[in-house]
CSV table of C-alpha atoms and ligand atoms in Angstrom, one decimal:
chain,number,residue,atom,x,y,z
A,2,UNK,CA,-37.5,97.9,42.3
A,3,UNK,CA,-37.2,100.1,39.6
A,4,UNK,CA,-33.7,101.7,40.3
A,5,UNK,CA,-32.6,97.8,39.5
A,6,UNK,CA,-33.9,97.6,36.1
A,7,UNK,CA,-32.4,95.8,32.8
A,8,UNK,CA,-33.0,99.1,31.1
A,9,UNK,CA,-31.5,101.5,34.2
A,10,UNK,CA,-29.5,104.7,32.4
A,11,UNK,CA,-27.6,104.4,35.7
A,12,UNK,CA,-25.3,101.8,36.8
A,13,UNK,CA,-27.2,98.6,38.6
A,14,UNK,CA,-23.6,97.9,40.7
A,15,UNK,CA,-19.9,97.1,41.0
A,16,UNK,CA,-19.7,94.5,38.5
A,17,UNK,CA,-22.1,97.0,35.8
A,18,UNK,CA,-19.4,100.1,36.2
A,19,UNK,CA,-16.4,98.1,36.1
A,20,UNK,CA,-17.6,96.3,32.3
A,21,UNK,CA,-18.9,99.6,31.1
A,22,UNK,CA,-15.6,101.3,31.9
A,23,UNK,CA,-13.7,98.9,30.0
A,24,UNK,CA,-16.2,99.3,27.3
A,25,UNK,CA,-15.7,103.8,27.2
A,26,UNK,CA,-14.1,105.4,25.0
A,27,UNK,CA,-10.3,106.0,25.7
A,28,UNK,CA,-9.5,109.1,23.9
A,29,UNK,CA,-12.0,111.9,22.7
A,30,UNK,CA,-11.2,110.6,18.8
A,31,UNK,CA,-12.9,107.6,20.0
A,32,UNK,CA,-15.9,108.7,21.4
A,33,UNK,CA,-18.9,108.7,18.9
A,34,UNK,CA,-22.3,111.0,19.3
A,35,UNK,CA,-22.4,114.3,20.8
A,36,UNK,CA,-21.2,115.2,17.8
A,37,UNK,CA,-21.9,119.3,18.6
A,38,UNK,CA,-20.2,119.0,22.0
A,39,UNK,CA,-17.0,117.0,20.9
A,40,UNK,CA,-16.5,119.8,18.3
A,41,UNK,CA,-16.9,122.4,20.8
A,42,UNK,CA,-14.6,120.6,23.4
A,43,UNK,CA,-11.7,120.0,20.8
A,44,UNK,CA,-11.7,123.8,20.2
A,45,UNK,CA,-11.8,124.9,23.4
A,46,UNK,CA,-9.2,121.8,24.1
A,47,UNK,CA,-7.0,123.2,21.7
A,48,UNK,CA,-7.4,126.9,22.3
A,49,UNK,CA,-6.1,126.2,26.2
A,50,UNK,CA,-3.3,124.0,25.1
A,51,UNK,CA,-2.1,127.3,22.9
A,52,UNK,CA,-2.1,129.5,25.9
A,53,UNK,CA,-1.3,126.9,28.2
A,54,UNK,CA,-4.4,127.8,30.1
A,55,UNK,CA,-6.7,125.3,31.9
A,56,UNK,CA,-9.8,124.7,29.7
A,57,UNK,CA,-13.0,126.3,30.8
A,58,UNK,CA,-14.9,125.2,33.7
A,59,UNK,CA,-18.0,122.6,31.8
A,60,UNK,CA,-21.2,122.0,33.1
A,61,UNK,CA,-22.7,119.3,31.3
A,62,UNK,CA,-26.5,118.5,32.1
A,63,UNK,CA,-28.7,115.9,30.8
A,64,UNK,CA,-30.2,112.5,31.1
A,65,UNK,CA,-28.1,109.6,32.8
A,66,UNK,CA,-26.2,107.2,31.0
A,67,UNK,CA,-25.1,109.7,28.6
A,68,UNK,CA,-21.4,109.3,29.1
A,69,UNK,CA,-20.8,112.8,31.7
A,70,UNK,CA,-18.2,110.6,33.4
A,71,UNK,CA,-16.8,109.3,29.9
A,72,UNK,CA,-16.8,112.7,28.6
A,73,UNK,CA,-14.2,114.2,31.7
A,74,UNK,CA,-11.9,111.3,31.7
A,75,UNK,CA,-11.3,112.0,27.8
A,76,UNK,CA,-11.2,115.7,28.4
A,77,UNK,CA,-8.2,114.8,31.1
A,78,UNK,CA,-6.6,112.4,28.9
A,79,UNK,CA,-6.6,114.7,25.9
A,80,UNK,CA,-5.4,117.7,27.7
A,81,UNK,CA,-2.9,115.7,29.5
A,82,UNK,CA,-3.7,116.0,32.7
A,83,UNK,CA,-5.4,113.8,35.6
A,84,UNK,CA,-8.6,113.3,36.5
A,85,UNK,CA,-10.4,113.8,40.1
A,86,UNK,CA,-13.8,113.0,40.3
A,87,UNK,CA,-16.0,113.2,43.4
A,88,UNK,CA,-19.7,114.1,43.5
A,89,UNK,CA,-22.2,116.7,45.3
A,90,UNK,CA,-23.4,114.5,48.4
A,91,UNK,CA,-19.8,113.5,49.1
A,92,UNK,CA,-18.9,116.8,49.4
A,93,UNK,CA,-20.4,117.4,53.0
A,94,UNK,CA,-18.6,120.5,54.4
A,95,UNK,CA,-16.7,123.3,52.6
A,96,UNK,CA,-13.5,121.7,54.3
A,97,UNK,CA,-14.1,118.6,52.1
A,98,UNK,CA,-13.6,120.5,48.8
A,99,UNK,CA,-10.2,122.2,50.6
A,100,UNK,CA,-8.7,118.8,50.4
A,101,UNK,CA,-10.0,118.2,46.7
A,102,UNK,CA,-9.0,121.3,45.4
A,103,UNK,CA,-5.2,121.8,46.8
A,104,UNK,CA,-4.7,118.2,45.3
A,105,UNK,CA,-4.9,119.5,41.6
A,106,UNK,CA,-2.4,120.2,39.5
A,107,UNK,CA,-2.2,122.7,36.8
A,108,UNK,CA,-4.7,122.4,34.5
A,109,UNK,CA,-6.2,118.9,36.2
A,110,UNK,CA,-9.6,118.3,36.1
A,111,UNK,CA,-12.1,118.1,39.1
A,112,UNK,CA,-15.0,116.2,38.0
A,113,UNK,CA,-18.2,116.6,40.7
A,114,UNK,CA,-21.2,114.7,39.6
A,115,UNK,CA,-24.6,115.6,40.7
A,116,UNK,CA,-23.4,118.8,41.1
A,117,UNK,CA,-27.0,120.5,42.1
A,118,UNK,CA,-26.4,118.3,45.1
A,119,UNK,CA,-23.6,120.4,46.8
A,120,UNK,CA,-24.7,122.3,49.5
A,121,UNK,CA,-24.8,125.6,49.9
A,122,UNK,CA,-21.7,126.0,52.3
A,123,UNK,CA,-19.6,123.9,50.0
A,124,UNK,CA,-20.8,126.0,47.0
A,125,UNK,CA,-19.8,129.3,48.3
A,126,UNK,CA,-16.4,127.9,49.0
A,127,UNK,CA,-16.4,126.9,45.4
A,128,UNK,CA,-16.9,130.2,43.6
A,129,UNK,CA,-13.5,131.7,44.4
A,130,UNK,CA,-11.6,128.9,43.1
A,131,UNK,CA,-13.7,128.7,39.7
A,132,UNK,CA,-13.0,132.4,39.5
A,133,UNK,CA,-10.0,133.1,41.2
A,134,UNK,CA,-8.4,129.6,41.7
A,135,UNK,CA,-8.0,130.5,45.6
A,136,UNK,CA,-10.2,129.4,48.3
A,137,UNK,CA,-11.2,131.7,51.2
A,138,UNK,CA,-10.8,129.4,54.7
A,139,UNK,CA,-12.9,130.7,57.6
A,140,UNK,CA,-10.7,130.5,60.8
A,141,UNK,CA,-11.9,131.0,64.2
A,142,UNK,CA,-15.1,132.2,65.2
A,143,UNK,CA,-16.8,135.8,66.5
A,144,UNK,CA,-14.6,138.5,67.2
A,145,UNK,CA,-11.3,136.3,66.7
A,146,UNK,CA,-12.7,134.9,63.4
A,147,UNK,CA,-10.4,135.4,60.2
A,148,UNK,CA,-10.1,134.6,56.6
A,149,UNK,CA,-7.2,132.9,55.1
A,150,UNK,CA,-7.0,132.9,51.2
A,151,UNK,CA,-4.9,129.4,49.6
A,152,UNK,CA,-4.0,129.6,46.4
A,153,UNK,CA,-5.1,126.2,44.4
A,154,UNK,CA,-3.2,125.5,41.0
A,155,UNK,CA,-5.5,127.0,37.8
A,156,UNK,CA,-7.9,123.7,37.1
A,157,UNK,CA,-10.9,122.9,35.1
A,158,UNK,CA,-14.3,121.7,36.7
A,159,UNK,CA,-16.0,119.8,35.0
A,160,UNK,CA,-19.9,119.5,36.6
A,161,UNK,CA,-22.9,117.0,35.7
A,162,UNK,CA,-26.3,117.0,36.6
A,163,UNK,CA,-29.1,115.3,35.5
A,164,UNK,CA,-31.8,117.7,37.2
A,165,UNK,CA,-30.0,121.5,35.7
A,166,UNK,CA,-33.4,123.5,36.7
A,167,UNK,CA,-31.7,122.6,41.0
A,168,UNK,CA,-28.5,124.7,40.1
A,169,UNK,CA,-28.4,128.1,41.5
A,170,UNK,CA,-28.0,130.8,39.6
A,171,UNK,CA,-24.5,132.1,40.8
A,172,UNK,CA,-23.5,128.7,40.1
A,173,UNK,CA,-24.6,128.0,36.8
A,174,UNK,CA,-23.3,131.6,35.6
A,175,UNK,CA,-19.7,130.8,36.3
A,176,UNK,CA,-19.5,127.6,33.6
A,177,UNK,CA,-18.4,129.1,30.7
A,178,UNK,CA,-19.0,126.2,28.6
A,179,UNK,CA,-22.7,124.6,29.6
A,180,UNK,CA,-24.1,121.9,27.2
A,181,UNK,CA,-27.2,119.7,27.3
A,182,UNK,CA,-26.3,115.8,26.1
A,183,UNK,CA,-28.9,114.5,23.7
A,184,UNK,CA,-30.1,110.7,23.9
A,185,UNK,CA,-28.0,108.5,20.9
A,186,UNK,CA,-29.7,107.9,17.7
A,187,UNK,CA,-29.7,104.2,16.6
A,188,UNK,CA,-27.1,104.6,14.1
A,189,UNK,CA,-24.8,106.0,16.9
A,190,UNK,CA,-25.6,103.3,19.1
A,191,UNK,CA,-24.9,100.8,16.4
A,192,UNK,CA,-21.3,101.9,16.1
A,193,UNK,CA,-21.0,101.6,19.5
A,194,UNK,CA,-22.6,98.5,19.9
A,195,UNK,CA,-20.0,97.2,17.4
A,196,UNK,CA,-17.3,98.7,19.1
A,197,UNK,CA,-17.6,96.5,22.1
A,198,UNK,CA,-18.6,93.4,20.4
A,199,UNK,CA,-15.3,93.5,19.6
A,200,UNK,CA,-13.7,94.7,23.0
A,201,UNK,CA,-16.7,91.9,24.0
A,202,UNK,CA,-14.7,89.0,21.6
A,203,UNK,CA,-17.9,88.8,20.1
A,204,UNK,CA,-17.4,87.0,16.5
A,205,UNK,CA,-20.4,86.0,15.4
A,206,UNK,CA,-22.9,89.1,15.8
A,207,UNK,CA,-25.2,90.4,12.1
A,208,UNK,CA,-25.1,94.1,12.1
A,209,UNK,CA,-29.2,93.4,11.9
A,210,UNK,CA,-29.3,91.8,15.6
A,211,UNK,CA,-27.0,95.1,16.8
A,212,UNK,CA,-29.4,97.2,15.4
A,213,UNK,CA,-32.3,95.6,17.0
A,214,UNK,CA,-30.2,95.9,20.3
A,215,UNK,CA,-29.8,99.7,19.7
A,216,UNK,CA,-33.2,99.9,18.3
A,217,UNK,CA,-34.0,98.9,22.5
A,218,UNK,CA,-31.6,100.9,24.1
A,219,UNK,CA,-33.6,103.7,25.0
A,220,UNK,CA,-31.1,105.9,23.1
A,221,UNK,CA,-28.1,105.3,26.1
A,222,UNK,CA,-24.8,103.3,25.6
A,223,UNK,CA,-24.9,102.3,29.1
A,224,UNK,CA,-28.2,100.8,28.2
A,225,UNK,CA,-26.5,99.1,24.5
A,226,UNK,CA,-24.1,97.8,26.4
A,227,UNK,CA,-25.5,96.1,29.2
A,228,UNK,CA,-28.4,94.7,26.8
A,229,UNK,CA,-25.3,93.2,24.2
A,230,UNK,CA,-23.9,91.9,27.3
A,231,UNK,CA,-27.1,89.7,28.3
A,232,UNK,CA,-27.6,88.7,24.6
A,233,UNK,CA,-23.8,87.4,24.6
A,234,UNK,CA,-24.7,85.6,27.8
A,235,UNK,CA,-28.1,84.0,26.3
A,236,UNK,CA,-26.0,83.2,22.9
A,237,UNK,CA,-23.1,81.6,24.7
A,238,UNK,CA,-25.5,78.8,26.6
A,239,UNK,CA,-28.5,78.5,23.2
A,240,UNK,CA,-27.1,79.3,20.2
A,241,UNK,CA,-23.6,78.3,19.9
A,242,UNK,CA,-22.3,81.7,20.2
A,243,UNK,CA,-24.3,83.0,17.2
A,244,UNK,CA,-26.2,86.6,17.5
A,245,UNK,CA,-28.9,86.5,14.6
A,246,UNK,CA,-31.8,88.8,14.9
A,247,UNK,CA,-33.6,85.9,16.4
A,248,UNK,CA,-31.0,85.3,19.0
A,249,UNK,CA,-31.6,89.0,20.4
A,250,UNK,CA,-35.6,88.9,19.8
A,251,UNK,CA,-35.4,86.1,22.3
A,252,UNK,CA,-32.8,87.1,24.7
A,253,UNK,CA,-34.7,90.2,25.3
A,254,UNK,CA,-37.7,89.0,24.8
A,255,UNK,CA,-36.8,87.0,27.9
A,256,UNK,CA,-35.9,89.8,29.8
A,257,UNK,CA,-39.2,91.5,29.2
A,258,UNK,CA,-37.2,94.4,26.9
A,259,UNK,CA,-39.8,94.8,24.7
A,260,UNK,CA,-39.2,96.4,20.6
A,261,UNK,CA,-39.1,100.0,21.9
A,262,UNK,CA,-37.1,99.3,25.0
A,263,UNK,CA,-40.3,99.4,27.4
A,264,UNK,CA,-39.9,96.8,30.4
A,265,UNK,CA,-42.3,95.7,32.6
A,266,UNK,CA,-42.6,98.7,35.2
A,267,UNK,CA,-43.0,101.1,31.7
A,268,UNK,CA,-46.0,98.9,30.6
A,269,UNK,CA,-47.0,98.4,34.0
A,270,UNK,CA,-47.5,102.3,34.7
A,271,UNK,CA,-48.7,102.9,31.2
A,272,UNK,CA,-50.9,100.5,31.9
A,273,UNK,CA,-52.6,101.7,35.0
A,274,UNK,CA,-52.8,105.3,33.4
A,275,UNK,CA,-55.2,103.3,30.4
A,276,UNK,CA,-56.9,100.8,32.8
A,277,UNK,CA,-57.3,102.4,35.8
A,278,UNK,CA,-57.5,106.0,35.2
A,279,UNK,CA,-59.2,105.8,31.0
A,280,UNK,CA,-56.2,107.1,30.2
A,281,UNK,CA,-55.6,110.5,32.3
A,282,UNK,CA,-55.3,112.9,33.4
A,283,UNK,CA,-53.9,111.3,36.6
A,284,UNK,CA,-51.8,112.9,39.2
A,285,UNK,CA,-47.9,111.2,39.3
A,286,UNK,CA,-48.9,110.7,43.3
A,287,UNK,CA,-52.3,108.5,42.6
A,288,UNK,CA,-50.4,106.6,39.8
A,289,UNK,CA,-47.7,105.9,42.1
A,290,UNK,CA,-49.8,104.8,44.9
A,291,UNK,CA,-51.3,102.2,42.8
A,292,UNK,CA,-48.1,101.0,41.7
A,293,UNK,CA,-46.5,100.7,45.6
A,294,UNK,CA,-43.8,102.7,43.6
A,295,UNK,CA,-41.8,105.7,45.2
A,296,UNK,CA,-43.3,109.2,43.5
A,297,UNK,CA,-39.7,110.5,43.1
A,298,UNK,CA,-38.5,107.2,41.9
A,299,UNK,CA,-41.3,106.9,38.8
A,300,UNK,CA,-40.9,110.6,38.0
A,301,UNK,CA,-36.6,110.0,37.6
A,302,UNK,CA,-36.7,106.9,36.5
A,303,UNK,CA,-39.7,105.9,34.8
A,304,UNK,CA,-41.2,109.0,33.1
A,305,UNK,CA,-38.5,110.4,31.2
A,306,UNK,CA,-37.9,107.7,28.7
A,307,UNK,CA,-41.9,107.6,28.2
A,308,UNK,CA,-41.7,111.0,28.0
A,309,UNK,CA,-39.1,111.3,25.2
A,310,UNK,CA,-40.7,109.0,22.8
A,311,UNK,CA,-44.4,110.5,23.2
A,312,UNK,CA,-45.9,108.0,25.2
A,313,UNK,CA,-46.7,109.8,28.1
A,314,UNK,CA,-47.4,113.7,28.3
A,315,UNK,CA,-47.4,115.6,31.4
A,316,UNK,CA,-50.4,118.1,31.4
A,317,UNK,CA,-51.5,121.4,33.8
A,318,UNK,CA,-53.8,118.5,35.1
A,319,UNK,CA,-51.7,115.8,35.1
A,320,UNK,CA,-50.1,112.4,33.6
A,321,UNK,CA,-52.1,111.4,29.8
A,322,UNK,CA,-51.5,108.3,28.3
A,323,UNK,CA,-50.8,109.4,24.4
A,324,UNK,CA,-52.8,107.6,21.2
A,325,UNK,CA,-48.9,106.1,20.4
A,326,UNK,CA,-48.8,105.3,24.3
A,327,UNK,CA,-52.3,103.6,23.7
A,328,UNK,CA,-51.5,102.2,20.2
A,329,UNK,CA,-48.6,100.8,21.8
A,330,UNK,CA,-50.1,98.9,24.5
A,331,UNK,CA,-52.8,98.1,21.8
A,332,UNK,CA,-55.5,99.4,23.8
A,333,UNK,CA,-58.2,101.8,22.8
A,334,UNK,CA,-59.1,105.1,24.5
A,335,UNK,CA,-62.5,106.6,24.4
A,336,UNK,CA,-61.4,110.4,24.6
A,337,UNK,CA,-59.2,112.6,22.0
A,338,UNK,CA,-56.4,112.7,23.7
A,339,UNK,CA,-53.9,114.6,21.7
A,340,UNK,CA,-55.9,118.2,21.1
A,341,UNK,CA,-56.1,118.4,24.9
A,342,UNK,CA,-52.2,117.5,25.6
A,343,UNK,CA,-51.6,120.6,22.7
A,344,UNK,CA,-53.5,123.2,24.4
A,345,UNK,CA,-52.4,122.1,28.2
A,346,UNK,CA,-49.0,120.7,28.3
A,347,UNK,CA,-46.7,122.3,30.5
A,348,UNK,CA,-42.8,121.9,29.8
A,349,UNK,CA,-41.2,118.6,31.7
A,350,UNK,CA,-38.1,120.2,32.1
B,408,ADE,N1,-19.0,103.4,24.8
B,408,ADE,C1,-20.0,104.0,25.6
B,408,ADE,N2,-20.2,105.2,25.2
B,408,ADE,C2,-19.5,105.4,24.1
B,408,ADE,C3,-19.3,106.5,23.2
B,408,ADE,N3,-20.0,107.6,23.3
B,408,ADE,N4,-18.4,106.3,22.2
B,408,ADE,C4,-17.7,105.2,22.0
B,408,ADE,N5,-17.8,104.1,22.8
B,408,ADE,C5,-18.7,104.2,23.9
C-alpha cells in the first residue's frame, strides 16, 4: 500500500514515532531549517515572555513530515510551559474540547493536528476561547436551554494542517501567526542527518554517504531519518559498520529508493502516465484505476513529491508527465509537453 512506504512523510507505526522522537530537536536552539519561522517564533516567544502573555495562537500548514509536532513541543519547552496535543478527528463533540481546554494552564499550549478536521460543532466552541479564553457551554434544550460561560486559563493553540485550502475562513482569521513549512534543502538535511548519526552511535558514516541520504529524502527529516536508520541496519550485517557512499547506494538501492528519492509506486504511476496514457493528459481517477490505487491516496501521497520536483504537472485537462519526468524514467515522449503545461496549468494548491 502506499500509506506504508520507505519514503512515507508520515509515520509508518509505533516503533517509526517513538525513534524519530528521540531523534527531534529538544529545544528551538536546536532545531535546524525553517529558518524564517524560528526567527519569527523567537520574537513572538520573547515578546510574550515580556508581557507575560501567552504567545499567539499558530497555525502552521504544509506538507507532512515537516516537523509541526516538533515545532509545538519546542515552542512549550521554550516558553516554559506544557504541551497538550490532540488532533481534529479526536475531537468528536464540542464537549471533547471542554475537557481539553479547562486542563491548560496559563500560557500552556494546545496543539490539534489536522486541524481542518474538526467539525463544525467543535469549531464554534473553539472561537471564544481563542478570542476570549472562555468557552460558551449549551445547557438544556428548547425553552429551558441556557448558556454557561467557563473561563479557561489564557493558552496558545498551536494548529497543523497539511490541506490549509479545508479551513474555514472564521477559523483561519483568528491565528495571528499562520506560516507555510517549506521542504529541507540538502544541506539542512545533512546537518540533521549528522545529528542523529550521533544520537544513532553511528561512528563510521563519510559526510558524502549523508549527503547521498539527504540527497533521497524527498526534502523531509522524518524521511532522512528513517532512510539513515535502514542504511545503519544494512551496514551493521555487510559492511562492518562502515557507511561509504557505496554502503548507502546499495542499502537503498535495495529498498528501491532510487537517486531522487522515487520508489516503486512513484515510478510505477509515472510510468503508466508515459506508457499507458503517451504521457497525458490523464485524469488522477483513470490513472488510479489502473494502478488498483485509492484516488485520494495517490493525490496525498503520491503526487505531491512528483509534484514539487517537476515531474508531474497537474493541467485544466489533467495529470502530464514532464520532459524531466520522462528524462527521468529515460523514456521518450512524442508530444511538447512543456509549452502546453505553461499555458494550462492550474495551481495544485
Ligand atoms: N530532527 C528532525 N527534524 C529536525 C530538525 N528540524 N532539526 C534538528 N533535528 C531534527
Amino acid at each position: 500500500m502506499a500509506t506504508e512506504r520507505l519514503i512515507s512523510p508520515t509515520a509508518t507505526g509505533s516503533d517509526d514515532q517513538n525513534i524519530n522522537w528521540s531523534l527531534r530537536p529538544q529545544s528551538i536552539d536546536e532545531y535546524i531549517g525553517q529558518q524564517d519561522l524560528i526567527e519569527r517564533l523567537s520574537i513572538a516567544i520573547q515578546a510574550s515572555q515580556f508581557r507575560d502573555e501567552p504567545m499567539e495562537h499558530l497555525l502552521l500548514h504544509g506538507p507532512p513530515g515537516l516537523g509541526k509536532t516538533t515545532l509545538a513541543h519546542v515552542i512549550a519547552q521554550k516558553m516554559g510551559t506544557q504541551l497538550h496535543t490532540t488532533s481534529g478527528p479526536a475531537l468528536a463533540k464540542g464537549t471533547d474540547l471542554v475537557g481539553a481546554l479547562t486542563r491548560l494552564k496559563p500560557r500552556d499550549v494546545l496543539f490539534i493536528d489536522e486541524i481542518h478536521r474538526l467539525p463544525v460543532a467543535v469549531e464554534e466552541f473553539i472561537y471564544p476561547a481563542m478570542e476570549d479564553f472562555r468557552i460558551d457551554v449549551c445547557l438544556d434544550s428548547g425553552m429551558h436551554a441556557r448558556t454557561v460561560q467557563i473561563k479557561c486559563k489564557p493558552f496558545t493553540l498551536i494548529g497543523a494542517t497539511t490541506r490549509a485550502g479545508m479551513l474555514s475562513s472564521p477559523l483561519r482569521s483568528r491565528f495571528g501567526i499562520i506560516h507555510h513549512l517549506d521542504y529541507y534543502t540538502h544541506d539542512e538535511l545533512r546537518i540533521i542527518l549528522s545529528r542523529s548519526a550521533g544520537l544513532l552511535n553511528i561512528a563510521h558514516a563519510h559526510e558524502e554517504a549523508l549527503n547521498i541520504i539527504a540527497e533521497r529524502a524527498r526534502g523531509t527529516p522524518r524521511i532522512a531519518n528513517r532512510l539513515l536508520r535502514r542504511v545503519r541496519d544494512f551496514a551493521h550485517v555487510r559492511t562492518n559498520n562502515k557507511i561509504t557512499q557505496s554502503t548507502v547506494d546499495d542499502a537503498l538501492n535495495l529498498e528501491g529508493v532510487d537517486a531522487l528519492g522515487l520508489d516503486h509506486i512513484d515510478r510505477r504511476y509515472l510510468t503508466i502516465i508515459a506508457s499507458i496514457y503517451e504521457g497525458g493528459p490523464v485524469g488522477l481517477e483513470a490513472v488510479a484505476a489502473t494502478m488498483n490505487e485509492d484516488a485520494g491516496t495517490l493525490e496525498d501521497v503520491v503526487e505531491p513529491y512528483l509534484l514539487q520536483i517537476g515531474f508531474l504537472a497537474r493541467t485544466r485537462r489533467g495529470r502530464m508527465l514532464t520532459t524531466a519526468g520522462a528524462d527521468h524514467l529515460g523514456v521518450t515522449l512524442d508530444r511538447p509537453v512543456d509549452d502546453h503545461i505553461l499555458f494550462n496549468s492550474e495551481d495544485p494548491e
